[in-house]
Structures are given as C-alpha cells and as structure tokens.
C-alpha cells in the first residue's frame, strides 16, 4: 500500500444548467474555502479550480491572494494553509498537463455525478485504486453537474453518494467532503 | 434495529470566538442550505437552527420563507423540500422541549467538537445508539465551536472527524456531511 496521490478539480465548464444546457458556471467563494479545507484535512495534493471565464479566474486569484499573501492569512493562518492548495486553470486539459509535468505519468481521471449510469467505480474500488499510489484526479461538477461528454472522457465515473433516501441533491461542497472521507478517511 | 430518529441542531449560542470568548454568532445563509440538503439526503427528522438574536432569527425565517412558501420553491422544488426541515428556535432548551413534545421522551443529546477531550462517543457507538431508534439530537457548533458548558451538559461528545492529517479545521457544513454519512450512510 502506497500513500494516496489524489488531486481534486472543481469544474465550472463544461457543466449543465438546470435546463440541461452546457454552460460555464460562476465561481462560488464558499466552494473554494470549504473544499480547500476538506482537501487539506484529508491530505489531498492540490485543489484545481477550473474556469475558462477570465473574470471568474480573476475572482479565484483575488480570493486566494487575500488568504495566502494578504491580510486574511494573518487573521486566520489555518485558512491560509488550506487555500495554498488551490491552482486556478482554464481547462481540465491544463489540469491533466500540470499533473503530468509533476509526476511524469498520465493521471487516472475519476468523474462524479449524482445520477450516473453504470459502469461505475465503487467507493471500495476507488479506495483500492488510491492505495496503489498512482496520481489520480477527482473531478467535481458545479451547477447541475458535469457534462455527459466530460464523464465519457474520464477513465471512471464514481458511484453517486446516496444517503438511504431518494433525495439526491447534495451541495458539491458536501459531496466533496463525503467522498474524501469515504476514500481517504481512516475508519 | 429500528429506524434512526435523528435531529440536527446548528448552534449559534453559546459558541466560542476566535479568542475563546462565549459569543452568539451570525447566521450563515449557506449553512442553512447545505445542512438542510445533507439532512434531507440522510433522512434526518428535523434541522433546528438555534439563535437567541432576534434579527438573526428573522433572517432564518426570511430565508426559509423564500424557499418554502416564496418564489424559491417554484424555481427549485428540491431546495424547498430540504428547507422544510428547518425549525428556528431561540435556545437549545427549546429544541429539546420541542422534541420531547413530539416524542414523549427525553432526547439523547450528542455534542460535537474538533478538539474534544475524552470520554468520547465513537462513530461506531453513535451508529449503534441510532439503530436503537431513540430520539437523538446532534448539536453542531458555529464560529470556533460549542462552548465547554454546552458540551458538559450533553449526554455525549462525539469523537472529532479526522482525515489522517494534523489539520482539523473543517467547515461546519462539511463536518455535518461527514458525520451524517458515517452514522446514517449505508456502506
């Protein structure tokens, strides 16, 4: 068993709207904070925030700068530590390229969906995969979820998180926490 | 094994500030949305939002009304379903009284903390407790966590969520998701 080598990517394009159209969603401040803090808690390597929109990319940079080099980091050093994980990229291809550069291998790609169709990667098998230590990216969708084409281009689609009810509308922040706990949490 | 009968309470007083003083914290809109959606996913009975501050209580009522009886519910019916779980109360005593009225028994109280000292309730024992079906309240602290006196007055303090690192600064929204998944998720 090796140390898991997991990266998380929060995707703002291509995702689907409420009406099923492919859109680029807006960046949500609290997604950055919450997922960075959870990622830091579970020893995730980096947290990529992916948006092709220039103004949204600037927003990401502004938030990160405030907490990493600006006054936020003095006020709350643990927030600084978490937001240091964030890397802003214009596309998922750039994320994969960045990991390839660091690791000299192609990362394994795992997409997520609240209503994915089989074949799906089980949480147990995902954990097993991570225990082998290969660089892996977990892609999380914003808005109404990752586009179908994005899922098709991924190596695996993870089985949805379910809570024993037929309600499946978890916020991406909460889904991220549950997924990381299931695959990286020690229990 | 009975059906778990769990209530969640988000506490805004008495909690501690960054400097360790007892304060009443402000209500965060996204705490309400995220925890309500997670609670709905895991079949939690009700989600109490506890604040003694009148303007904050009004804010809770306004948010809930927007999504339950107002335009939000038409726009996003699944959000409506989740926010229907919210009950606003001025104190934890009122929460316990409300559950007592519904159930005719005293609820079991479980407090949470990121840095609790033993004796602690393990996740396994908490799950076992819930499987017996007795009404139970899980109290989550905002700001820098529940006051010491609040924890002392609870029947149990749950072991902290840890992620295999020494970083323990999870947002309350994410901690709620992980805890509910650990004790109510089927795996």
Tab-separated table of C-alpha atoms in Angstrom:
chain	number	residue	atom	x	y	z
A	1	UNK	CA	0.000	0.000	0.000
A	2	UNK	CA	1.344	3.421	-1.054
A	3	UNK	CA	0.348	6.873	0.095
A	4	UNK	CA	-2.709	8.045	-1.924
A	5	UNK	CA	-1.819	10.685	-4.511
A	6	UNK	CA	-5.127	12.443	-5.062
A	7	UNK	CA	-5.890	15.781	-6.712
A	8	UNK	CA	-9.327	17.390	-6.725
A	9	UNK	CA	-10.681	19.503	-9.609
A	10	UNK	CA	-13.770	21.686	-9.310
A	11	UNK	CA	-15.191	22.118	-12.803
A	12	UNK	CA	-17.127	25.234	-13.895
A	13	UNK	CA	-17.139	24.225	-17.577
A	14	UNK	CA	-18.415	22.022	-19.203
A	15	UNK	CA	-21.295	21.613	-16.741
A	16	UNK	CA	-25.043	21.538	-17.291
A	17	UNK	CA	-27.630	24.131	-16.325
A	18	UNK	CA	-30.989	23.459	-14.697
A	19	UNK	CA	-32.380	23.067	-18.229
A	20	UNK	CA	-29.670	20.663	-19.343
A	21	UNK	CA	-27.689	23.132	-21.476
A	22	UNK	CA	-23.878	23.146	-21.417
A	23	UNK	CA	-22.728	26.251	-19.549
A	24	UNK	CA	-19.774	27.824	-17.735
A	25	UNK	CA	-20.961	28.404	-14.158
A	26	UNK	CA	-19.932	31.220	-11.818
A	27	UNK	CA	-17.330	30.607	-9.127
A	28	UNK	CA	-18.761	30.414	-5.582
A	29	UNK	CA	-16.489	31.799	-2.866
A	30	UNK	CA	-17.537	29.214	-0.311
A	31	UNK	CA	-16.842	26.289	-2.675
A	32	UNK	CA	-13.210	27.361	-2.673
A	33	UNK	CA	-12.983	27.689	1.112
A	34	UNK	CA	-14.921	24.559	2.009
A	35	UNK	CA	-13.341	22.202	-0.496
A	36	UNK	CA	-9.836	23.552	0.234
A	37	UNK	CA	-10.315	22.974	3.966
A	38	UNK	CA	-11.698	19.473	3.427
A	39	UNK	CA	-8.923	18.649	0.943
A	40	UNK	CA	-6.310	19.834	3.463
A	41	UNK	CA	-7.930	17.718	6.189
A	42	UNK	CA	-7.678	14.569	4.053
A	43	UNK	CA	-4.181	15.167	2.672
A	44	UNK	CA	-5.223	15.898	-0.922
A	45	UNK	CA	-2.250	17.123	-3.027
A	46	UNK	CA	-3.831	20.022	-4.869
A	47	UNK	CA	-7.215	21.553	-5.482
A	48	UNK	CA	-7.688	22.776	-9.063
A	49	UNK	CA	-10.388	25.355	-9.766
A	50	UNK	CA	-11.243	25.168	-13.455
A	51	UNK	CA	-12.937	28.031	-15.297
A	52	UNK	CA	-12.468	29.326	-18.864
A	53	UNK	CA	-14.031	32.703	-17.924
A	54	UNK	CA	-11.396	35.365	-17.379
A	55	UNK	CA	-13.352	37.402	-14.835
A	56	UNK	CA	-14.053	34.253	-12.830
A	57	UNK	CA	-10.393	33.235	-12.980
A	58	UNK	CA	-9.506	36.711	-11.662
A	59	UNK	CA	-12.006	36.230	-8.839
A	60	UNK	CA	-10.324	32.953	-7.884
A	61	UNK	CA	-6.905	34.639	-7.905
A	62	UNK	CA	-8.236	37.516	-5.798
A	63	UNK	CA	-9.742	35.204	-3.170
A	64	UNK	CA	-6.611	33.061	-2.975
A	65	UNK	CA	-4.328	36.128	-2.780
A	66	UNK	CA	-6.391	37.616	0.056
A	67	UNK	CA	-5.940	34.490	2.174
A	68	UNK	CA	-2.492	33.365	1.071
A	69	UNK	CA	-0.400	36.543	0.775
A	70	UNK	CA	-2.908	39.171	2.004
A	71	UNK	CA	-4.490	40.141	5.342
A	72	UNK	CA	-6.678	37.003	5.519
A	73	UNK	CA	-3.658	34.800	6.130
A	74	UNK	CA	-2.567	36.814	9.169
A	75	UNK	CA	-6.075	36.822	10.582
A	76	UNK	CA	-6.563	33.084	10.044
A	77	UNK	CA	-3.362	31.104	9.305
A	78	UNK	CA	-5.188	27.766	9.025
A	79	UNK	CA	-7.316	29.229	6.238
A	80	UNK	CA	-4.113	30.270	4.519
A	81	UNK	CA	-2.777	26.718	4.759
A	82	UNK	CA	-5.913	25.336	3.090
A	83	UNK	CA	-6.123	27.911	0.289
A	84	UNK	CA	-2.481	27.258	-0.587
A	85	UNK	CA	-3.782	24.041	-2.214
A	86	UNK	CA	-5.691	25.989	-4.878
A	87	UNK	CA	-4.440	26.111	-8.506
A	88	UNK	CA	-6.557	28.021	-10.996
A	89	UNK	CA	-6.703	26.565	-14.549
A	90	UNK	CA	-8.653	27.465	-17.691
A	91	UNK	CA	-9.448	23.877	-18.687
A	92	UNK	CA	-9.328	20.287	-17.466
A	93	UNK	CA	-6.699	19.582	-20.136
A	94	UNK	CA	-4.454	22.108	-18.352
A	95	UNK	CA	-5.061	20.326	-15.044
A	96	UNK	CA	-4.029	16.983	-16.522
A	97	UNK	CA	-0.993	18.572	-18.152
A	98	UNK	CA	0.033	20.138	-14.823
A	99	UNK	CA	-0.131	16.795	-13.028
A	100	UNK	CA	1.686	15.044	-15.906
A	101	UNK	CA	4.507	17.596	-15.606
A	102	UNK	CA	4.880	16.950	-11.876
A	103	UNK	CA	4.533	13.184	-11.957
A	104	UNK	CA	5.830	12.112	-15.355
A	105	UNK	CA	2.795	9.864	-15.801
A	106	UNK	CA	-0.732	10.328	-17.072
A	107	UNK	CA	-3.123	10.791	-14.097
A	108	UNK	CA	-6.124	8.498	-13.666
A	109	UNK	CA	-9.337	10.523	-14.087
A	110	UNK	CA	-12.435	9.960	-11.973
A	111	UNK	CA	-15.623	11.938	-12.667
A	112	UNK	CA	-18.579	12.282	-10.307
A	113	UNK	CA	-22.316	12.552	-10.842
A	114	UNK	CA	-25.447	12.428	-8.702
A	115	UNK	CA	-27.238	10.354	-11.315
A	116	UNK	CA	-24.541	8.440	-13.154
A	117	UNK	CA	-25.351	5.335	-15.167
A	118	UNK	CA	-23.257	2.131	-14.997
A	119	UNK	CA	-20.491	1.108	-15.381
A	120	UNK	CA	-19.498	2.907	-12.192
A	121	UNK	CA	-16.460	2.870	-9.939
A	122	UNK	CA	-17.472	1.757	-6.439
A	123	UNK	CA	-16.126	3.587	-3.387
A	124	UNK	CA	-14.316	0.402	-2.373
A	125	UNK	CA	-12.575	0.094	-5.725
A	126	UNK	CA	-11.727	3.811	-5.751
A	127	UNK	CA	-10.079	3.385	-2.338
A	128	UNK	CA	-8.200	0.347	-3.656
A	129	UNK	CA	-7.026	2.347	-6.667
A	130	UNK	CA	-5.756	5.180	-4.441
A	131	UNK	CA	-3.944	2.730	-2.174
A	132	UNK	CA	-1.775	1.817	-5.173
A	133	UNK	CA	-0.446	5.399	-5.167
A	134	UNK	CA	-0.943	6.355	-8.832
A	135	UNK	CA	-1.691	10.070	-9.422
A	136	UNK	CA	-5.465	10.419	-9.638
A	137	UNK	CA	-7.810	13.383	-10.216
A	138	UNK	CA	-11.320	13.520	-8.804
A	139	UNK	CA	-13.480	15.907	-10.875
A	140	UNK	CA	-16.464	17.558	-9.185
A	141	UNK	CA	-19.142	19.383	-11.167
A	142	UNK	CA	-20.764	22.684	-10.209
A	143	UNK	CA	-24.261	23.881	-11.288
A	144	UNK	CA	-26.358	20.808	-12.251
A	145	UNK	CA	-23.318	18.585	-12.705
A	146	UNK	CA	-20.600	17.593	-15.182
A	147	UNK	CA	-21.474	17.412	-18.873
A	148	UNK	CA	-22.051	13.956	-20.342
A	149	UNK	CA	-19.057	14.391	-22.685
A	150	UNK	CA	-16.817	15.154	-19.695
A	151	UNK	CA	-17.869	11.925	-17.986
A	152	UNK	CA	-17.356	9.924	-21.172
A	153	UNK	CA	-13.809	11.267	-21.487
A	154	UNK	CA	-12.931	10.214	-17.902
A	155	UNK	CA	-11.404	6.855	-17.040
A	156	UNK	CA	-14.050	6.200	-14.388
A	157	UNK	CA	-17.324	7.625	-13.130
A	158	UNK	CA	-17.716	7.230	-9.367
A	159	UNK	CA	-20.925	5.756	-7.978
A	160	UNK	CA	-23.229	8.501	-6.611
A	161	UNK	CA	-23.331	9.289	-2.896
A	162	UNK	CA	-26.680	8.160	-1.538
A	163	UNK	CA	-27.994	8.530	1.983
A	164	UNK	CA	-30.684	5.869	2.150
A	165	UNK	CA	-33.424	8.175	0.843
A	166	UNK	CA	-34.484	9.066	-2.696
A	167	UNK	CA	-33.331	12.686	-2.220
A	168	UNK	CA	-30.109	13.248	-4.184
A	169	UNK	CA	-29.417	16.977	-4.197
A	170	UNK	CA	-26.244	17.348	-2.143
A	171	UNK	CA	-24.250	20.571	-2.488
A	172	UNK	CA	-20.921	19.974	-4.238
A	173	UNK	CA	-19.177	21.116	-1.026
A	174	UNK	CA	-20.895	18.385	0.986
A	175	UNK	CA	-20.478	15.710	-1.691
A	176	UNK	CA	-16.746	16.515	-1.788
A	177	UNK	CA	-16.498	16.064	1.991
A	178	UNK	CA	-18.349	12.748	1.954
A	179	UNK	CA	-16.366	11.349	-0.997
A	180	UNK	CA	-12.990	12.308	0.509
A	181	UNK	CA	-13.990	10.817	3.855
A	182	UNK	CA	-15.132	7.583	2.206
A	183	UNK	CA	-11.945	7.075	0.208
A	184	UNK	CA	-9.266	8.750	2.361
A	185	UNK	CA	-10.791	8.685	5.863
A	186	UNK	CA	-9.448	6.098	8.259
A	187	UNK	CA	-12.183	4.108	9.886
B	1	UNK	CA	-32.762	-2.499	14.607
B	2	UNK	CA	-35.169	0.437	14.418
B	3	UNK	CA	-35.227	3.366	12.042
B	4	UNK	CA	-32.800	6.067	13.279
B	5	UNK	CA	-34.621	9.066	14.773
B	6	UNK	CA	-32.040	11.830	14.449
B	7	UNK	CA	-32.459	15.596	14.711
B	8	UNK	CA	-29.685	18.067	13.924
B	9	UNK	CA	-29.243	21.399	15.751
B	10	UNK	CA	-26.961	24.150	14.479
B	11	UNK	CA	-25.954	26.252	17.482
B	12	UNK	CA	-25.147	29.994	17.243
B	13	UNK	CA	-25.046	30.449	21.037
B	14	UNK	CA	-23.257	29.520	23.263
B	15	UNK	CA	-20.244	29.145	20.960
B	16	UNK	CA	-16.697	30.428	21.275
B	17	UNK	CA	-14.992	33.171	19.274
B	18	UNK	CA	-11.513	33.009	17.796
B	19	UNK	CA	-10.259	34.368	21.135
B	20	UNK	CA	-12.163	31.838	23.221
B	21	UNK	CA	-14.935	34.177	24.409
B	22	UNK	CA	-18.550	32.994	24.575
B	23	UNK	CA	-20.491	34.678	21.788
B	24	UNK	CA	-23.670	34.495	19.703
B	25	UNK	CA	-22.501	34.050	16.098
B	26	UNK	CA	-24.222	35.340	12.964
B	27	UNK	CA	-26.334	33.012	10.832
B	28	UNK	CA	-24.704	31.987	7.524
B	29	UNK	CA	-27.133	31.522	4.642
B	30	UNK	CA	-25.189	28.641	3.145
B	31	UNK	CA	-25.082	26.719	6.453
B	32	UNK	CA	-28.859	26.532	6.281
B	33	UNK	CA	-28.943	25.365	2.658
B	34	UNK	CA	-26.080	22.888	2.851
B	35	UNK	CA	-27.004	21.244	6.136
B	36	UNK	CA	-30.704	21.086	5.185
B	37	UNK	CA	-29.850	19.355	1.896
B	38	UNK	CA	-27.487	16.915	3.590
B	39	UNK	CA	-30.015	16.246	6.371
B	40	UNK	CA	-32.707	15.552	3.757
B	41	UNK	CA	-30.343	13.189	1.901
B	42	UNK	CA	-29.747	11.128	5.042
B	43	UNK	CA	-33.345	11.083	6.319
B	44	UNK	CA	-32.780	13.369	9.328
B	45	UNK	CA	-36.101	14.291	11.012
B	46	UNK	CA	-35.607	17.992	11.571
B	47	UNK	CA	-32.904	20.619	11.372
B	48	UNK	CA	-33.058	23.147	14.222
B	49	UNK	CA	-31.334	26.495	13.763
B	50	UNK	CA	-30.685	27.947	17.212
B	51	UNK	CA	-30.074	31.669	17.767
B	52	UNK	CA	-31.142	33.954	20.622
B	53	UNK	CA	-30.633	37.062	18.432
B	54	UNK	CA	-33.938	38.389	17.127
B	55	UNK	CA	-32.548	39.853	13.900
B	56	UNK	CA	-30.794	36.562	13.131
B	57	UNK	CA	-33.966	34.598	13.871
B	58	UNK	CA	-35.805	36.880	11.438
B	59	UNK	CA	-33.122	36.215	8.829
B	60	UNK	CA	-33.642	32.454	9.250
B	61	UNK	CA	-37.406	32.889	8.863
B	62	UNK	CA	-36.920	35.042	5.781
B	63	UNK	CA	-34.606	32.514	4.089
B	64	UNK	CA	-36.905	29.609	4.878
B	65	UNK	CA	-39.999	31.516	3.720
B	66	UNK	CA	-38.342	32.416	0.411
B	67	UNK	CA	-37.679	28.772	-0.381
B	68	UNK	CA	-40.674	27.124	1.253
B	69	UNK	CA	-43.644	29.383	0.502
B	70	UNK	CA	-41.997	32.017	-1.753
B	71	UNK	CA	-40.607	32.108	-5.309
B	72	UNK	CA	-37.553	29.959	-4.453
B	73	UNK	CA	-39.700	26.871	-4.025
B	74	UNK	CA	-41.174	27.194	-7.516
B	75	UNK	CA	-37.760	27.765	-9.043
B	76	UNK	CA	-36.176	24.842	-7.219
B	77	UNK	CA	-38.635	22.380	-5.620
B	78	UNK	CA	-35.885	20.125	-4.237
B	79	UNK	CA	-34.469	23.085	-2.311
B	80	UNK	CA	-37.950	23.644	-0.896
B	81	UNK	CA	-38.104	20.015	0.256
B	82	UNK	CA	-34.799	20.383	2.122
B	83	UNK	CA	-35.561	23.728	3.758
B	84	UNK	CA	-38.881	22.365	5.031
B	85	UNK	CA	-36.754	20.537	7.643
B	86	UNK	CA	-35.694	23.827	9.285
B	87	UNK	CA	-37.136	24.860	12.681
B	88	UNK	CA	-35.870	28.119	14.170
B	89	UNK	CA	-35.502	28.170	17.995
B	90	UNK	CA	-34.106	30.719	20.458
B	91	UNK	CA	-32.302	28.168	22.644
B	92	UNK	CA	-31.236	24.543	22.833
B	93	UNK	CA	-33.686	24.092	25.745
B	94	UNK	CA	-36.479	24.947	23.301
B	95	UNK	CA	-35.153	22.367	20.844
B	96	UNK	CA	-35.188	19.659	23.487
B	97	UNK	CA	-38.669	20.707	24.618
B	98	UNK	CA	-39.915	20.550	21.014
B	99	UNK	CA	-38.620	17.001	20.561
B	100	UNK	CA	-39.984	15.977	23.970
B	101	UNK	CA	-43.433	17.216	22.931
B	102	UNK	CA	-43.358	15.182	19.722
B	103	UNK	CA	-41.870	12.017	21.153
B	104	UNK	CA	-42.975	11.905	24.787
B	105	UNK	CA	-39.416	11.030	25.849
B	106	UNK	CA	-36.295	12.999	26.643
B	107	UNK	CA	-33.991	13.054	23.567
B	108	UNK	CA	-30.407	11.810	23.820
B	109	UNK	CA	-28.019	14.746	23.280
B	110	UNK	CA	-24.767	14.417	21.328
B	111	UNK	CA	-22.398	17.392	21.074
B	112	UNK	CA	-19.551	17.758	18.564
B	113	UNK	CA	-16.119	19.332	18.739
B	114	UNK	CA	-12.987	19.416	16.595
B	115	UNK	CA	-10.792	19.093	19.681
B	116	UNK	CA	-12.891	17.251	22.252
B	117	UNK	CA	-11.272	15.504	25.200
B	118	UNK	CA	-12.256	12.003	26.356
B	119	UNK	CA	-14.616	10.393	27.257
B	120	UNK	CA	-15.904	10.498	23.683
B	121	UNK	CA	-18.634	8.686	21.805
B	122	UNK	CA	-17.121	6.761	18.882
B	123	UNK	CA	-18.781	6.828	15.458
B	124	UNK	CA	-19.439	3.093	15.788
B	125	UNK	CA	-21.214	3.514	19.117
B	126	UNK	CA	-23.162	6.518	17.831
B	127	UNK	CA	-24.383	4.382	14.918
B	128	UNK	CA	-25.314	1.628	17.371
B	129	UNK	CA	-27.239	4.129	19.515
B	130	UNK	CA	-29.176	5.406	16.489
B	131	UNK	CA	-30.010	1.879	15.373
B	132	UNK	CA	-31.967	1.507	18.647
B	133	UNK	CA	-34.333	4.219	17.400
B	134	UNK	CA	-34.376	6.572	20.431
B	135	UNK	CA	-34.842	10.282	19.567
B	136	UNK	CA	-31.378	11.818	19.413
B	137	UNK	CA	-30.103	15.362	18.719
B	138	UNK	CA	-26.742	16.046	17.154
B	139	UNK	CA	-25.542	19.566	18.067
B	140	UNK	CA	-23.120	21.323	15.705
B	141	UNK	CA	-21.261	24.479	16.725
B	142	UNK	CA	-20.697	27.526	14.535
B	143	UNK	CA	-17.811	30.055	14.903
B	144	UNK	CA	-14.930	28.356	16.774
B	145	UNK	CA	-17.161	25.618	18.193
B	146	UNK	CA	-19.567	24.818	21.020
B	147	UNK	CA	-18.907	26.292	24.472
B	148	UNK	CA	-17.372	23.974	27.068
B	149	UNK	CA	-20.503	24.285	29.262
B	150	UNK	CA	-22.679	23.165	26.341
B	151	UNK	CA	-20.569	20.034	25.861
B	152	UNK	CA	-20.636	19.267	29.588
B	153	UNK	CA	-24.437	19.486	29.611
B	154	UNK	CA	-24.730	16.976	26.720
B	155	UNK	CA	-25.099	13.230	27.240
B	156	UNK	CA	-22.231	12.505	24.847
B	157	UNK	CA	-19.475	14.297	22.966
B	158	UNK	CA	-18.762	12.695	19.586
B	159	UNK	CA	-15.172	11.899	18.644
B	160	UNK	CA	-13.757	14.510	16.232
B	161	UNK	CA	-13.676	13.880	12.496
B	162	UNK	CA	-10.077	13.435	11.430
B	163	UNK	CA	-8.714	12.863	7.959
B	164	UNK	CA	-5.338	11.298	8.622
B	165	UNK	CA	-3.512	14.662	8.820
B	166	UNK	CA	-2.996	17.079	11.713
B	167	UNK	CA	-5.183	19.704	10.013
B	168	UNK	CA	-8.533	19.923	11.831
B	169	UNK	CA	-10.348	22.990	10.523
B	170	UNK	CA	-13.349	21.583	8.678
B	171	UNK	CA	-16.257	23.918	7.927
B	172	UNK	CA	-19.343	23.010	9.971
B	173	UNK	CA	-21.162	22.300	6.684
B	174	UNK	CA	-18.573	19.687	5.700
B	175	UNK	CA	-18.294	18.191	9.193
B	176	UNK	CA	-22.088	17.784	9.217
B	177	UNK	CA	-21.958	15.929	5.884
B	178	UNK	CA	-19.178	13.593	7.025
B	179	UNK	CA	-20.804	12.838	10.388
B	180	UNK	CA	-24.218	12.090	8.848
B	181	UNK	CA	-22.604	9.866	6.223
B	182	UNK	CA	-20.633	7.993	8.875
B	183	UNK	CA	-23.631	7.264	11.104
B	184	UNK	CA	-26.544	7.128	8.645
B	185	UNK	CA	-24.877	6.273	5.327
B	186	UNK	CA	-25.209	2.712	4.116
B	187	UNK	CA	-21.933	1.222	3.137
